[in-house]
Amino acid sequence: MLTMVVKSTPNSLPFGAISLLMGGLIYLPLTLYDQNCKSSIMACSVWPALLILSAIVMLLISPKITAQQPTYIYHECTNTSTFTPNSAFSINLNATLSSLLSNATLTNGFYNTSSGALQGPDAANGLFLCRGDISLSLCQACVKASSENMTTLCPNQKEAIIWYDECMLRYSNRSIFAVMEEWPTVPLSNIDDASNPSQFNKALSDLMGSLVYKAPDSSKFFAAEDVNFTTSNRLYGLVQCTPDIVSLDCRKCLVNSVSEIPSCCDGKLGARIYKPSCNIRFESYPFYTEASQPPLSPPPPRGNRKISSVTVITITVPAAFVFIIILSASCYCLLKRKKYEVANEGNGGNEFLVVESLQLDLHSIIAATSNFSEGNKIGEGGFGDVYKGTLHDGQMVAIKRLSESSRQGLKEFRNEVAVVAKLQHRNLVRLLGFCADEEEKILVYEFVPNKSLDYFLFDREKQGQLDWLMRCKIIRGIARGLLYLHEDSRLRIIHRDLKASNVLLDEDMNPKIADFGMARVCGVNQSQGNTSRIVGTYGYMSPEYALLGDFSIKSDVYSYGVLILEIISGKRNSSFYQSDYAEGILSYAWRLWTDGRPLELTDQGLGKSFHQNEATRYIHVGLLCVQEDPADRPMIGTVLHMLTNFSVLLPIPKRPAFCVRSRTVSSSKAMSSSVNEVSITALYPR
Ligand SMILES: *[C@@H]1O[C@H](CO)[C@@H](O)[C@H](O)[C@H]1NC(C)=O
Ligand SMILES: *[C@@H]1O[C@H](CO)[C@@H](O)[C@H](O)[C@H]1NC(C)=O
Ligand SMILES: *[C@@H]1O[C@H](CO)[C@@H](O)[C@H](O)[C@H]1NC(C)=O
Ligand SMILES: *[C@@H]1O[C@H](CO)[C@@H](O)[C@H](O)[C@H]1NC(C)=O
Ligand SMILES: *[C@@H]1O[C@H](CO)[C@@H](O)[C@H](O)[C@H]1NC(C)=O
């Protein structure tokens, strides 16, 4: 294995001229804009000042700017066989390279193509992969430079690979598509050492641990993020696989790359490891374009060697535009709202407007569901029946008609709906609106196409569609949704009925939690942690909730733990009770755990296609969540951290609570609501 030092050679242009030009261009339309909005000259006159300020800031942050140019890093000619000019392979190779180039802007940063008879010795198979964060034009420039340089760097070679900062291009007469390849491996390291290696390595392993999870889950097999390393320093990381391989192979390639860091680049402030199927990189400065975060929050270190010139332009220019768009939008909104508030004076203010905007007309709901016809019914449960419907604008929705028993005052109902509708997260089913009068109370939700988790998980045939990575994604997604309910939203919402049938799956099999906030909307006492009306489902309820009616975020964590074990085993907790040996999934899992063979819990259908360490860790975390004493169970934020960071040490689980047996179901207090598995949000026909 070879290790070398990365160098880069930026060339520069004066930056000030471009800033001024941009400032001028922006100022012009603004002047026009201001004339139209006479009512608020104040708000808009702040504009020029802000612009000048932002230009100055940009000037300070970016010492140099360059045109977009790809940077060559390394190449490898495998020297296995050569071809002669004008041979069949030579012609095929030219065709392949030009096809790659002509497709570079059409595809999403990856393309593979072949010329010549596919399996023949003269076939030229080629592919390129552009870094996930760069523009298509830069991608094309990089593919162009790669294919041009390739032929001079590896003349007459039947196989070669070249890496640029922005892309990788390879070709061979072998078949190289859809196979994971780790050779040749090229590690490159920075010369600078981290000043505090142990702290640095901790941050690095957190960062990489998270990235090797994220990339195989993403559509482009790409992930980039940063972590705090000290209070003033951040660490930036990027990982990517070629998207032609399967995600399990992607993960494997990335994990192997990360495990090579200590041998090539221990304690270095930055490094890259390139393999044909994947690559990883970390630096102490931002070297990629961030999609969501405000770029360049910490100024990058000055000096040519470190800051990539391409980064400067790809970050600052879009940043300036985004900044401007946001500002003009907020200015516009400000004006709009001023007028609106004046018009609505005396009508009760903002909360009122929110409620109004959520209110739907009963007639349109009757029309959408063909008057709540049986054919449109997709589920039923303790709170009422659920119907599928199409609103007049064509939007598919799920409509929940609350049953008689869940009555509360109209005013409270409206207010609670407004509160629940504000809870928005990608792992929560969104509440879109409601309809209420003295007779009917109806909730309208976004329609989630792929039915619920139990539909897949507990069905012998459909189970196969949930591979290991998908299950991991679902487990983590549910934790994220729950974390939002427990800690991140303005209110703390305890779900109280988390179970497989309350987890819906969207078209990409992302989990979305349904039925949160029902206790609020239906007026079940939410203020104290004790209730006489228990809304949970048998098998998922913590003992203190099932027996005493004590609920807390820790009872949700318990339900989540049961869910983890169900997802890993592919078995319904309650199915254990129906079988001959009356043992719940918890005691079964616990027995395997204490016997030192936890992996026997995993779904047989998964075969060997899962990571043993990962599976053991998930089971471990599941067992921590179902411990008998609520105080022993971790908070959901901790759970998520344990699931995504392999470096976190896990405590030893204590014996779980086994007491929720069939006996408790018949006890008078426990069951007044959705005791059966058919719940309100089982959004699919049965
Ligand atoms: C291929 O040959 C070139 C020139 O002889 C050499 O520099 C290079 O290391 C060789 N590559 C491999 C993978 O052996
Ligand atoms: C890629 O380029 C070739 C021509 O070079 C063209 O025939 C093919 O349709 C392109 N592929 C896509 C996906 O556009
Ligand atoms: C790209 O590779 C896939 C296999 O992953 C293959 O099915 C497809 O035909 C290839 N595309 C081209 C244009 O050769
Ligand atoms: C690639 O070309 C070499 C030399 O012509 C030949 O020996 C080898 O079999 C070819 N490989 C494939 C997979 O056709
Ligand atoms: C990272 O550090 C910054 C600045 O010290 C701080 O504002 C931020 O909250 C920290 N983020 C994390 C995830 O610790």
PDB file of N, CA, C and O in Angstrom, residues 539-544 554-566 573 584-590 593 601 618-634 639 653-660:
ATOM      1  N   GLY A 539     -48.798  -5.679  24.292  1.00  0.00           N
ATOM      2  CA  GLY A 539     -47.572  -6.206  23.688  1.00  0.00           C
ATOM      3  C   GLY A 539     -46.520  -5.121  23.526  1.00  0.00           C
ATOM      4  O   GLY A 539     -45.339  -5.389  23.545  1.00  0.00           O
ATOM      5  N   TYR A 540     -46.974  -3.876  23.397  1.00  0.00           N
ATOM      6  CA  TYR A 540     -46.031  -2.775  23.242  1.00  0.00           C
ATOM      7  C   TYR A 540     -45.989  -1.900  24.494  1.00  0.00           C
ATOM      8  O   TYR A 540     -45.209  -0.974  24.569  1.00  0.00           O
ATOM      9  N   MET A 541     -46.924  -2.175  25.416  1.00  0.00           N
ATOM     10  CA  MET A 541     -47.028  -1.278  26.561  1.00  0.00           C
ATOM     11  C   MET A 541     -46.056  -1.650  27.653  1.00  0.00           C
ATOM     12  O   MET A 541     -45.921  -2.823  28.010  1.00  0.00           O
ATOM     13  N   SER A 542     -45.409  -0.650  28.208  1.00  0.00           N
ATOM     14  CA  SER A 542     -44.502  -0.895  29.322  1.00  0.00           C
ATOM     15  C   SER A 542     -45.341  -1.345  30.511  1.00  0.00           C
ATOM     16  O   SER A 542     -46.517  -1.008  30.606  1.00  0.00           O
ATOM     17  N   PRO A 543     -44.740  -2.087  31.435  1.00  0.00           N
ATOM     18  CA  PRO A 543     -45.525  -2.598  32.564  1.00  0.00           C
ATOM     19  C   PRO A 543     -46.145  -1.485  33.395  1.00  0.00           C
ATOM     20  O   PRO A 543     -47.309  -1.586  33.804  1.00  0.00           O
ATOM     21  N   GLU A 544     -45.396  -0.386  33.597  1.00  0.00           N
ATOM     22  CA  GLU A 544     -45.956   0.652  34.465  1.00  0.00           C
ATOM     23  C   GLU A 544     -47.160   1.319  33.803  1.00  0.00           C
ATOM     24  O   GLU A 544     -48.083   1.767  34.472  1.00  0.00           O
ATOM     25  N   LYS A 554     -40.515   7.460  28.725  1.00  0.00           N
ATOM     26  CA  LYS A 554     -39.868   6.165  28.878  1.00  0.00           C
ATOM     27  C   LYS A 554     -40.805   5.010  28.509  1.00  0.00           C
ATOM     28  O   LYS A 554     -40.340   3.923  28.178  1.00  0.00           O
ATOM     29  N   SER A 555     -42.106   5.238  28.581  1.00  0.00           N
ATOM     30  CA  SER A 555     -42.983   4.158  28.117  1.00  0.00           C
ATOM     31  C   SER A 555     -42.976   4.089  26.594  1.00  0.00           C
ATOM     32  O   SER A 555     -43.111   3.018  26.010  1.00  0.00           O
ATOM     33  N   ASP A 556     -42.777   5.234  25.924  1.00  0.00           N
ATOM     34  CA  ASP A 556     -42.583   5.215  24.469  1.00  0.00           C
ATOM     35  C   ASP A 556     -41.280   4.487  24.114  1.00  0.00           C
ATOM     36  O   ASP A 556     -41.221   3.746  23.132  1.00  0.00           O
ATOM     37  N   VAL A 557     -40.235   4.731  24.912  1.00  0.00           N
ATOM     38  CA  VAL A 557     -38.950   4.076  24.641  1.00  0.00           C
ATOM     39  C   VAL A 557     -39.121   2.562  24.744  1.00  0.00           C
ATOM     40  O   VAL A 557     -38.566   1.798  23.953  1.00  0.00           O
ATOM     41  N   TYR A 558     -39.930   2.141  25.693  1.00  0.00           N
ATOM     42  CA  TYR A 558     -40.198   0.709  25.844  1.00  0.00           C
ATOM     43  C   TYR A 558     -40.853   0.151  24.571  1.00  0.00           C
ATOM     44  O   TYR A 558     -40.405  -0.851  24.012  1.00  0.00           O
ATOM     45  N   SER A 559     -41.895   0.831  24.102  1.00  0.00           N
ATOM     46  CA  SER A 559     -42.572   0.376  22.881  1.00  0.00           C
ATOM     47  C   SER A 559     -41.595   0.333  21.713  1.00  0.00           C
ATOM     48  O   SER A 559     -41.623  -0.583  20.893  1.00  0.00           O
ATOM     49  N   TYR A 560     -40.715   1.333  21.675  1.00  0.00           N
ATOM     50  CA  TYR A 560     -39.723   1.376  20.603  1.00  0.00           C
ATOM     51  C   TYR A 560     -38.780   0.174  20.685  1.00  0.00           C
ATOM     52  O   TYR A 560     -38.422  -0.423  19.664  1.00  0.00           O
ATOM     53  N   GLY A 561     -38.402  -0.191  21.907  1.00  0.00           N
ATOM     54  CA  GLY A 561     -37.528  -1.353  22.092  1.00  0.00           C
ATOM     55  C   GLY A 561     -38.188  -2.629  21.576  1.00  0.00           C
ATOM     56  O   GLY A 561     -37.541  -3.449  20.914  1.00  0.00           O
ATOM     57  N   VAL A 562     -39.485  -2.792  21.886  1.00  0.00           N
ATOM     58  CA  VAL A 562     -40.209  -3.961  21.379  1.00  0.00           C
ATOM     59  C   VAL A 562     -40.178  -3.945  19.850  1.00  0.00           C
ATOM     60  O   VAL A 562     -39.944  -4.964  19.201  1.00  0.00           O
ATOM     61  N   LEU A 563     -40.366  -2.752  19.297  1.00  0.00           N
ATOM     62  CA  LEU A 563     -40.381  -2.600  17.840  1.00  0.00           C
ATOM     63  C   LEU A 563     -39.024  -2.985  17.227  1.00  0.00           C
ATOM     64  O   LEU A 563     -38.975  -3.680  16.209  1.00  0.00           O
ATOM     65  N   ILE A 564     -37.938  -2.573  17.847  1.00  0.00           N
ATOM     66  CA  ILE A 564     -36.599  -2.950  17.341  1.00  0.00           C
ATOM     67  C   ILE A 564     -36.497  -4.471  17.266  1.00  0.00           C
ATOM     68  O   ILE A 564     -36.094  -5.042  16.254  1.00  0.00           O
ATOM     69  N   LEU A 565     -36.888  -5.130  18.362  1.00  0.00           N
ATOM     70  CA  LEU A 565     -36.740  -6.591  18.406  1.00  0.00           C
ATOM     71  C   LEU A 565     -37.649  -7.249  17.374  1.00  0.00           C
ATOM     72  O   LEU A 565     -37.278  -8.253  16.762  1.00  0.00           O
ATOM     73  N   GLU A 566     -38.821  -6.678  17.153  1.00  0.00           N
ATOM     74  CA  GLU A 566     -39.719  -7.231  16.143  1.00  0.00           C
ATOM     75  C   GLU A 566     -39.141  -7.061  14.737  1.00  0.00           C
ATOM     76  O   GLU A 566     -39.219  -7.960  13.904  1.00  0.00           O
ATOM     77  N   ASN A 573     -44.556  -9.580  18.383  1.00  0.00           N
ATOM     78  CA  ASN A 573     -44.448  -9.897  19.802  1.00  0.00           C
ATOM     79  C   ASN A 573     -45.600 -10.789  20.242  1.00  0.00           C
ATOM     80  O   ASN A 573     -45.408 -11.807  20.894  1.00  0.00           O
ATOM     81  N   GLY A 584     -42.825 -14.198  25.592  1.00  0.00           N
ATOM     82  CA  GLY A 584     -42.828 -13.013  24.736  1.00  0.00           C
ATOM     83  C   GLY A 584     -41.495 -12.862  24.035  1.00  0.00           C
ATOM     84  O   GLY A 584     -40.516 -13.521  24.376  1.00  0.00           O
ATOM     85  N   ILE A 585     -41.486 -11.952  23.068  1.00  0.00           N
ATOM     86  CA  ILE A 585     -40.251 -11.725  22.325  1.00  0.00           C
ATOM     87  C   ILE A 585     -39.151 -11.229  23.263  1.00  0.00           C
ATOM     88  O   ILE A 585     -37.975 -11.508  23.069  1.00  0.00           O
ATOM     89  N   LEU A 586     -39.572 -10.533  24.337  1.00  0.00           N
ATOM     90  CA  LEU A 586     -38.574  -9.985  25.244  1.00  0.00           C
ATOM     91  C   LEU A 586     -37.847 -11.077  25.995  1.00  0.00           C
ATOM     92  O   LEU A 586     -36.622 -11.083  26.083  1.00  0.00           O
ATOM     93  N   SER A 587     -38.606 -12.031  26.517  1.00  0.00           N
ATOM     94  CA  SER A 587     -37.912 -13.052  27.298  1.00  0.00           C
ATOM     95  C   SER A 587     -37.147 -13.976  26.357  1.00  0.00           C
ATOM     96  O   SER A 587     -36.081 -14.481  26.708  1.00  0.00           O
ATOM     97  N   TYR A 588     -37.662 -14.161  25.133  1.00  0.00           N
ATOM     98  CA  TYR A 588     -36.940 -14.963  24.155  1.00  0.00           C
ATOM     99  C   TYR A 588     -35.602 -14.296  23.815  1.00  0.00           C
ATOM    100  O   TYR A 588     -34.540 -14.921  23.863  1.00  0.00           O
ATOM    101  N   ALA A 589     -35.676 -12.993  23.521  1.00  0.00           N
ATOM    102  CA  ALA A 589     -34.452 -12.256  23.181  1.00  0.00           C
ATOM    103  C   ALA A 589     -33.482 -12.256  24.359  1.00  0.00           C
ATOM    104  O   ALA A 589     -32.275 -12.414  24.197  1.00  0.00           O
ATOM    105  N   TRP A 590     -34.031 -12.106  25.543  1.00  0.00           N
ATOM    106  CA  TRP A 590     -33.197 -12.056  26.750  1.00  0.00           C
ATOM    107  C   TRP A 590     -32.492 -13.392  26.974  1.00  0.00           C
ATOM    108  O   TRP A 590     -31.317 -13.448  27.315  1.00  0.00           O
ATOM    109  N   TRP A 593     -29.741 -13.707  24.579  1.00  0.00           N
ATOM    110  CA  TRP A 593     -28.694 -12.753  24.942  1.00  0.00           C
ATOM    111  C   TRP A 593     -27.841 -13.312  26.077  1.00  0.00           C
ATOM    112  O   TRP A 593     -26.611 -13.312  26.000  1.00  0.00           O
ATOM    113  N   LEU A 601     -31.716 -14.470  17.134  1.00  0.00           N
ATOM    114  CA  LEU A 601     -32.983 -13.739  17.091  1.00  0.00           C
ATOM    115  C   LEU A 601     -33.280 -13.223  15.686  1.00  0.00           C
ATOM    116  O   LEU A 601     -34.436 -13.034  15.320  1.00  0.00           O
ATOM    117  N   TYR A 618     -27.876  -3.655  17.641  1.00  0.00           N
ATOM    118  CA  TYR A 618     -29.290  -3.277  17.611  1.00  0.00           C
ATOM    119  C   TYR A 618     -30.086  -4.062  18.652  1.00  0.00           C
ATOM    120  O   TYR A 618     -30.950  -3.519  19.323  1.00  0.00           O
ATOM    121  N   ILE A 619     -29.782  -5.352  18.755  1.00  0.00           N
ATOM    122  CA  ILE A 619     -30.481  -6.164  19.758  1.00  0.00           C
ATOM    123  C   ILE A 619     -30.149  -5.640  21.154  1.00  0.00           C
ATOM    124  O   ILE A 619     -31.019  -5.491  22.008  1.00  0.00           O
ATOM    125  N   HIS A 620     -28.873  -5.329  21.348  1.00  0.00           N
ATOM    126  CA  HIS A 620     -28.418  -4.780  22.627  1.00  0.00           C
ATOM    127  C   HIS A 620     -29.213  -3.510  22.983  1.00  0.00           C
ATOM    128  O   HIS A 620     -29.748  -3.375  24.085  1.00  0.00           O
ATOM    129  N   VAL A 621     -29.304  -2.596  22.007  1.00  0.00           N
ATOM    130  CA  VAL A 621     -30.029  -1.342  22.250  1.00  0.00           C
ATOM    131  C   VAL A 621     -31.511  -1.636  22.512  1.00  0.00           C
ATOM    132  O   VAL A 621     -32.132  -1.055  23.415  1.00  0.00           O
ATOM    133  N   GLY A 622     -32.074  -2.578  21.737  1.00  0.00           N
ATOM    134  CA  GLY A 622     -33.475  -2.955  21.956  1.00  0.00           C
ATOM    135  C   GLY A 622     -33.697  -3.425  23.384  1.00  0.00           C
ATOM    136  O   GLY A 622     -34.663  -3.027  24.047  1.00  0.00           O
ATOM    137  N   LEU A 623     -32.768  -4.227  23.887  1.00  0.00           N
ATOM    138  CA  LEU A 623     -32.907  -4.738  25.254  1.00  0.00           C
ATOM    139  C   LEU A 623     -32.752  -3.624  26.289  1.00  0.00           C
ATOM    140  O   LEU A 623     -33.407  -3.642  27.331  1.00  0.00           O
ATOM    141  N   LEU A 624     -31.911  -2.634  25.986  1.00  0.00           N
ATOM    142  CA  LEU A 624     -31.782  -1.503  26.915  1.00  0.00           C
ATOM    143  C   LEU A 624     -33.098  -0.729  27.017  1.00  0.00           C
ATOM    144  O   LEU A 624     -33.449  -0.195  28.064  1.00  0.00           O
ATOM    145  N   CYS A 625     -33.835  -0.687  25.919  1.00  0.00           N
ATOM    146  CA  CYS A 625     -35.081   0.087  25.889  1.00  0.00           C
ATOM    147  C   CYS A 625     -36.215  -0.597  26.660  1.00  0.00           C
ATOM    148  O   CYS A 625     -37.161   0.064  27.062  1.00  0.00           O
ATOM    149  N   VAL A 626     -36.146  -1.911  26.812  1.00  0.00           N
ATOM    150  CA  VAL A 626     -37.280  -2.614  27.432  1.00  0.00           C
ATOM    151  C   VAL A 626     -36.994  -3.017  28.874  1.00  0.00           C
ATOM    152  O   VAL A 626     -37.700  -3.857  29.438  1.00  0.00           O
ATOM    153  N   GLN A 627     -35.955  -2.414  29.471  1.00  0.00           N
ATOM    154  CA  GLN A 627     -35.663  -2.761  30.865  1.00  0.00           C
ATOM    155  C   GLN A 627     -36.855  -2.411  31.751  1.00  0.00           C
ATOM    156  O   GLN A 627     -37.599  -1.472  31.484  1.00  0.00           O
ATOM    157  N   GLU A 628     -36.974  -3.176  32.808  1.00  0.00           N
ATOM    158  CA  GLU A 628     -38.164  -3.067  33.651  1.00  0.00           C
ATOM    159  C   GLU A 628     -38.312  -1.680  34.290  1.00  0.00           C
ATOM    160  O   GLU A 628     -39.383  -1.087  34.260  1.00  0.00           O
ATOM    161  N   ASP A 629     -37.223  -1.175  34.845  1.00  0.00           N
ATOM    162  CA  ASP A 629     -37.286   0.114  35.525  1.00  0.00           C
ATOM    163  C   ASP A 629     -37.174   1.236  34.490  1.00  0.00           C
ATOM    164  O   ASP A 629     -36.167   1.338  33.794  1.00  0.00           O
ATOM    165  N   PRO A 630     -38.196   2.099  34.405  1.00  0.00           N
ATOM    166  CA  PRO A 630     -38.148   3.173  33.409  1.00  0.00           C
ATOM    167  C   PRO A 630     -36.880   4.019  33.520  1.00  0.00           C
ATOM    168  O   PRO A 630     -36.363   4.509  32.514  1.00  0.00           O
ATOM    169  N   ALA A 631     -36.373   4.157  34.726  1.00  0.00           N
ATOM    170  CA  ALA A 631     -35.187   4.994  34.914  1.00  0.00           C
ATOM    171  C   ALA A 631     -33.962   4.393  34.238  1.00  0.00           C
ATOM    172  O   ALA A 631     -33.030   5.111  33.871  1.00  0.00           O
ATOM    173  N   ASP A 632     -33.948   3.068  34.061  1.00  0.00           N
ATOM    174  CA  ASP A 632     -32.810   2.418  33.398  1.00  0.00           C
ATOM    175  C   ASP A 632     -32.853   2.598  31.887  1.00  0.00           C
ATOM    176  O   ASP A 632     -31.838   2.483  31.217  1.00  0.00           O
ATOM    177  N   ARG A 633     -34.064   2.818  31.350  1.00  0.00           N
ATOM    178  CA  ARG A 633     -34.169   2.918  29.888  1.00  0.00           C
ATOM    179  C   ARG A 633     -33.551   4.232  29.408  1.00  0.00           C
ATOM    180  O   ARG A 633     -33.787   5.273  30.019  1.00  0.00           O
ATOM    181  N   PRO A 634     -32.792   4.197  28.325  1.00  0.00           N
ATOM    182  CA  PRO A 634     -32.184   5.448  27.829  1.00  0.00           C
ATOM    183  C   PRO A 634     -33.234   6.371  27.203  1.00  0.00           C
ATOM    184  O   PRO A 634     -34.306   5.921  26.803  1.00  0.00           O
ATOM    185  N   VAL A 639     -30.591   6.734  22.523  1.00  0.00           N
ATOM    186  CA  VAL A 639     -30.790   5.526  21.727  1.00  0.00           C
ATOM    187  C   VAL A 639     -30.293   5.760  20.297  1.00  0.00           C
ATOM    188  O   VAL A 639     -29.541   4.960  19.741  1.00  0.00           O
ATOM    189  N   PRO A 653     -27.438  -4.493  29.584  1.00  0.00           N
ATOM    190  CA  PRO A 653     -28.879  -4.398  29.844  1.00  0.00           C
ATOM    191  C   PRO A 653     -29.290  -5.204  31.070  1.00  0.00           C
ATOM    192  O   PRO A 653     -28.712  -6.252  31.352  1.00  0.00           O
ATOM    193  N   LYS A 654     -30.271  -4.675  31.796  1.00  0.00           N
ATOM    194  CA  LYS A 654     -30.854  -5.445  32.897  1.00  0.00           C
ATOM    195  C   LYS A 654     -32.034  -6.223  32.350  1.00  0.00           C
ATOM    196  O   LYS A 654     -32.580  -5.877  31.306  1.00  0.00           O
ATOM    197  N   ARG A 655     -32.451  -7.198  33.088  1.00  0.00           N
ATOM    198  CA  ARG A 655     -33.550  -8.057  32.703  1.00  0.00           C
ATOM    199  C   ARG A 655     -34.786  -7.243  32.313  1.00  0.00           C
ATOM    200  O   ARG A 655     -35.192  -6.328  33.024  1.00  0.00           O
ATOM    201  N   PRO A 656     -35.353  -7.553  31.158  1.00  0.00           N
ATOM    202  CA  PRO A 656     -36.526  -6.783  30.744  1.00  0.00           C
ATOM    203  C   PRO A 656     -37.777  -7.139  31.548  1.00  0.00           C
ATOM    204  O   PRO A 656     -37.778  -8.099  32.310  1.00  0.00           O
ATOM    205  N   ALA A 657     -38.807  -6.366  31.365  1.00  0.00           N
ATOM    206  CA  ALA A 657     -40.077  -6.611  32.044  1.00  0.00           C
ATOM    207  C   ALA A 657     -40.848  -7.666  31.273  1.00  0.00           C
ATOM    208  O   ALA A 657     -41.076  -7.521  30.088  1.00  0.00           O
ATOM    209  N   PHE A 658     -41.217  -8.711  31.947  1.00  0.00           N
ATOM    210  CA  PHE A 658     -41.969  -9.771  31.256  1.00  0.00           C
ATOM    211  C   PHE A 658     -43.441  -9.742  31.620  1.00  0.00           C
ATOM    212  O   PHE A 658     -44.215 -10.561  31.190  1.00  0.00           O
ATOM    213  N   CYS A 659     -43.817  -8.817  32.473  1.00  0.00           N
ATOM    214  CA  CYS A 659     -45.095  -9.007  33.143  1.00  0.00           C
ATOM    215  C   CYS A 659     -46.295  -8.738  32.254  1.00  0.00           C
ATOM    216  O   CYS A 659     -47.404  -9.066  32.614  1.00  0.00           O
ATOM    217  N   VAL A 660     -46.089  -8.141  31.079  1.00  0.00           N
ATOM    218  CA  VAL A 660     -47.264  -7.846  30.259  1.00  0.00           C
ATOM    219  C   VAL A 660     -47.690  -9.113  29.530  1.00  0.00           C
ATOM    220  O   VAL A 660     -47.312  -9.378  28.407  1.00  0.00           O
TER     221      VAL A 660
END
